[in-house]
């Protein structure tokens, strides 16, 4: 049994603590938040008595195997480096870092300590999306040459996460990062990217619409994201996928309906995710993915292998975020290193 501590008891950490309670082979034995009210409320809610307002104090006092960092981005690098110095495996929430320099430093720190680092990049672990990824990787539609990965919604994300309204970067950094990661998982690494962004909501600081064109090796994809799209039915928080391959097509449509057409045959599946006992609609697909990615981390530690969504892997997703902002600002296509 791995013993872990969670740092950051905010909005999303509640899902992470529920997820850990359902994971085999790991448990959370201590929590930390510098906000005493959030710390107390979360400790009471999940029956965790070992509580700290200071992460360094917690790592010095507790006997741990890993930390799960659920804070917002400014604290990620110092906390990851602190955990590496303590010789712990680490999970860090997305966005992993504000800059690639910070991200590389975190990867280096944990690798130098001989431990595993996973970014909590959970969207590619949503079970309907995972089924699409596995079908494409398994050759169900031959060699893919086109993809569209789309997230369009009018959902008010600012009430639960007020910091999203004030950051100069919004949709690409917060949500597009997941959708770009799905594009990588489906179609492989990216050589060039062109992005166009705009802000429709006058009450926020950053962009709430982004349209991106990606060249992968052998395929092209469109990644389009919007939090300004008012439509019925509202599809939040579903990611919709279309992939064309040289022998067939795959569609993941609203309502978690997966259709694969190949060689004259059609396979239609209802991939509605289960509603876990602690989950609530419409978030249940994301909540399920939290438990799946945590189990993946625990299994990787046990088997001595690198998580699929490792810190090192996430450098490539983060590079797409940087490229998208650079492309939108310069109104030009950007080459990835
Ligand atoms: N993967 C997903 O699907 C998903 C969804 C929502 C949010 N997130 C990510 O989760 C992260 C947290 O988001 P949130 O909305 O829960 O934020 P939040 O502000 O609600 O919670 C963060 C908490 O961390 C605490 N904190 C910050 N720095 C600390 C430090 N150094 N030591 C101890 N406590 C510290 C704060 O007091 C706060 O309670 C963000 O990076 C966000 O992008 C991911």
XYZ file of C-alpha atoms and ligand atoms in Angstrom, residues 7-16 32-35 38-39 52-55 69-73 75-76 78-79 93-96 120-123 160-164 173-174 178 283 286 289-290, ligand 1:
93
model
C -1.337 19.353 -1.235
C -4.107 21.843 -2.047
C -7.635 21.216 -0.759
C -9.533 23.399 -3.221
C -12.229 22.949 -5.838
C -10.806 20.032 -7.826
C -8.939 18.278 -4.996
C -12.289 17.060 -3.677
C -12.567 14.845 -6.764
C -9.008 13.642 -6.243
C -2.057 20.230 3.340
C -3.545 23.625 2.505
C -2.437 27.072 3.561
C -6.116 28.056 3.864
C -10.423 24.572 3.390
C -7.971 22.321 5.236
C -0.746 20.718 7.689
C -0.729 24.332 6.565
C 2.878 24.043 5.378
C 3.978 21.483 2.797
C -0.199 18.300 -5.909
C -3.630 19.844 -6.510
C -2.692 23.514 -6.268
C -2.802 26.096 -9.065
C 0.212 26.620 -11.299
C 3.177 26.695 -6.654
C 3.818 23.682 -8.900
C 8.522 24.740 -5.771
C 6.279 21.916 -4.544
C -2.097 18.945 -11.633
C -2.275 20.572 -15.051
C -1.291 23.104 -16.300
C 2.025 21.601 -15.291
C -2.730 14.871 -13.811
C -3.617 15.126 -17.527
C -6.861 13.245 -17.122
C -8.875 14.027 -20.269
C -16.273 27.265 -9.406
C -12.876 28.531 -10.569
C -12.921 32.374 -10.256
C -9.185 32.638 -11.059
C -9.991 31.629 -14.648
C -3.988 27.168 -20.988
C -6.885 25.763 -18.940
C -6.437 18.833 -22.462
C -19.010 16.189 -14.447
C -14.191 13.889 -15.669
C -11.138 9.878 -15.296
C -9.608 11.129 -12.043
N -7.708 17.996 -14.539
C -8.885 18.610 -14.465
O -9.864 18.137 -15.030
C -8.975 19.875 -13.663
C -10.209 20.490 -13.411
C -10.230 21.647 -12.614
C -9.038 22.180 -12.140
N -7.859 21.569 -12.466
C -6.560 22.121 -12.030
O -6.399 21.886 -10.651
C -5.569 22.892 -10.089
C -6.280 23.445 -8.863
O -7.464 24.079 -9.296
P -8.649 24.428 -8.276
O -9.722 25.015 -9.103
O -8.908 23.264 -7.407
O -7.926 25.600 -7.436
P -8.347 26.168 -6.011
O -7.833 27.560 -5.970
O -9.792 25.935 -5.734
O -7.533 25.260 -4.986
C -6.147 25.326 -4.836
C -5.845 25.184 -3.345
O -4.430 25.070 -3.192
C -4.051 25.801 -2.012
N -2.630 26.137 -2.162
C -2.053 26.886 -3.134
N -0.724 26.913 -2.972
C -0.438 26.191 -1.858
C 0.766 25.848 -1.178
N 1.950 26.267 -1.619
N 0.668 25.071 -0.085
C -0.532 24.627 0.351
N -1.703 24.915 -0.248
C -1.649 25.677 -1.340
C -4.991 26.995 -1.977
O -5.102 27.525 -0.671
C -6.305 26.365 -2.484
O -7.121 25.901 -1.433
C -5.369 23.944 -11.186
O -4.071 23.819 -11.713
C -6.440 23.616 -12.219
O -6.058 23.917 -13.565
C -7.815 20.437 -13.181
